[in-house]
C-alpha positions as semicolon CSV with decimal commas, in nm:
position;residue;x (nm);y (nm);z (nm)
1;X;2,078;-8,185;0,272
2;X;1,799;-7,943;0,176
3;X;1,421;-7,979;0,211
4;X;1,209;-7,863;-0,080
5;X;0,930;-7,620;-0,003
6;X;0,648;-7,543;-0,241
7;X;0,533;-7,189;-0,199
8;X;0,266;-7,216;-0,486
9;X;0,431;-7,044;-0,771
10;X;0,793;-7,114;-0,642
11;X;0,968;-7,387;-0,508
12;X;1,272;-7,315;-0,263
13;X;1,525;-7,532;-0,088
14;X;1,616;-7,490;0,284
15;X;1,843;-7,682;0,508
16;X;1,686;-7,802;0,840
17;X;1,875;-7,525;1,023
18;X;1,755;-7,259;0,780
19;X;1,403;-7,378;0,811
20;X;1,412;-7,381;1,185
21;X;1,563;-7,023;1,171
22;X;1,280;-6,899;0,956
23;X;1,003;-7,053;1,157
24;X;1,166;-6,926;1,490
25;X;1,207;-6,572;1,329
26;X;0,827;-6,563;1,261
27;X;0,752;-6,739;1,584
28;X;0,882;-6,721;1,936
29;X;1,185;-6,511;1,832
30;X;0,946;-6,216;1,724
31;X;1,134;-6,133;1,422
32;X;1,458;-6,109;1,620
33;X;1,718;-6,268;1,395
34;X;1,977;-6,325;1,647
35;X;1,735;-6,494;1,884
36;X;1,600;-6,692;1,585
37;X;1,958;-6,823;1,504
38;X;2,022;-6,923;1,871
39;X;1,684;-7,123;1,861
40;X;1,769;-7,269;1,547
41;X;2,102;-7,422;1,687
42;X;2,351;-7,185;1,555
43;X;2,637;-7,109;1,809
44;X;2,576;-6,830;2,062
45;X;2,902;-6,666;1,926
46;X;2,782;-6,652;1,566
47;X;2,429;-6,629;1,613
48;X;2,406;-6,244;1,531
49;X;2,610;-6,287;1,212
50;X;2,427;-6,599;1,111
51;X;2,096;-6,448;1,166
52;X;2,192;-6,126;0,963
53;X;2,333;-6,346;0,694
54;X;2,001;-6,563;0,669
55;X;1,806;-6,253;0,630
56;X;1,996;-6,162;0,339
57;X;1,965;-6,487;0,158
58;X;1,685;-6,454;-0,120
59;X;1,517;-6,793;-0,077
60;X;1,500;-6,747;0,315
61;X;1,349;-6,413;0,260
62;X;1,096;-6,546;0,031
63;X;0,994;-6,811;0,260
64;X;0,963;-6,564;0,548
65;X;0,759;-6,350;0,324
66;X;0,529;-6,628;0,195
67;X;0,473;-6,777;0,539
68;X;0,441;-6,423;0,711
69;X;0,174;-6,307;0,450
70;X;-0,014;-6,596;0,534
71;X;-0,004;-6,531;0,900
72;X;-0,087;-6,162;0,842
73;X;-0,380;-6,268;0,621
74;X;-0,498;-6,506;0,891
75;X;-0,521;-6,242;1,161
76;X;-0,673;-5,986;0,942
77;X;-0,373;-5,750;0,864
78;X;-0,392;-5,576;0,522
79;X;-0,180;-5,301;0,359
80;X;-0,471;-5,070;0,400
81;X;-0,494;-5,130;0,773
82;X;-0,100;-5,073;0,804
83;X;-0,097;-4,761;0,618
84;X;-0,395;-4,642;0,788
85;X;-0,214;-4,676;1,109
86;X;0,093;-4,494;0,988
87;X;-0,113;-4,214;0,832
88;X;-0,281;-4,173;1,176
89;X;0,075;-4,134;1,352
90;X;0,189;-3,918;1,079
91;X;-0,116;-3,672;1,075
92;X;-0,200;-3,679;1,456
93;X;-0,209;-3,351;1,660
94;X;-0,112;-3,360;2,006
95;X;-0,335;-3,080;2,098
96;X;-0,641;-3,317;2,027
97;X;-0,562;-3,476;2,361
98;X;-0,640;-3,150;2,555
99;X;-0,926;-2,930;2,647
100;X;-0,917;-2,558;2,611
101;X;-0,781;-2,509;2,962
102;X;-0,510;-2,763;2,868
103;X;-0,622;-3,022;3,098
104;X;-0,613;-3,385;2,948
105;X;-0,940;-3,509;2,777
106;X;-1,069;-3,821;2,862
107;X;-0,974;-4,086;2,596
108;X;-1,340;-4,150;2,505
109;X;-1,337;-3,794;2,410
110;X;-1,055;-3,837;2,158
111;X;-1,097;-3,965;1,811
112;X;-0,976;-4,330;1,792
113;X;-0,754;-4,255;1,491
114;X;-0,571;-3,995;1,706
115;X;-0,532;-4,232;2,005
116;X;-0,356;-4,483;1,793
117;X;-0,076;-4,236;1,775
118;X;0,002;-4,285;2,168
119;X;0,307;-4,475;2,240
120;X;0,263;-4,486;2,606
121;X;0,057;-4,302;2,869
122;X;0,194;-4,264;3,229
123;X;0,056;-4,109;3,522
124;X;0,294;-3,877;3,694
125;X;0,294;-3,679;4,005
126;X;0,173;-3,366;3,826
127;X;-0,082;-3,538;3,586
128;X;-0,008;-3,763;3,296
129;X;0,284;-3,796;3,029
130;X;0,180;-3,872;2,685
131;X;0,457;-4,019;2,452
132;X;0,358;-4,045;2,081
133;X;0,496;-4,262;1,830
134;X;0,769;-4,118;1,599
135;X;0,579;-3,866;1,375
136;X;0,859;-3,778;1,153
137;X;0,946;-4,133;1,096
138;X;0,578;-4,217;1,011
139;X;0,589;-3,922;0,765
140;X;0,897;-4,028;0,598
141;X;0,758;-4,384;0,544
142;X;0,437;-4,233;0,372
143;X;0,664;-3,994;0,179
144;X;0,867;-4,287;0,033
145;X;0,541;-4,436;-0,085
146;X;0,391;-4,121;-0,244
147;X;0,699;-3,919;-0,367
148;X;0,688;-4,111;-0,708
149;X;0,310;-4,075;-0,768
150;X;0,350;-3,702;-0,782
């Protein structure tokens, strides 16, 4: 039996298991389809396949997008903020973390737009190790958005 869900302009119909899957996917499963399927009651053996399959169903995708966009709006995530962060990663320059003598600057001396490109910062025996987010991936994401505008 399916439950009718009103998404404003659209109405969709989900089974109880599909609804639980979508809720777990957005909640405690942290967008992990296999984990969401397990939490929704799908078999351990088929959870990976069921999770993937559920994410390809248009009505489940529509529900996740509608519910997810409300969550993002409530916490203040906008397209502009996301694109700004991707651009910060894409256009970061590792040399901005160093002084002229190659010693590491204090993070308070580095532009916050540049520090957002840091994936991890770890103290080592010889100093610090800085690992940045994938710059090429960020550039490719931006390229996909702008290539048709040229």
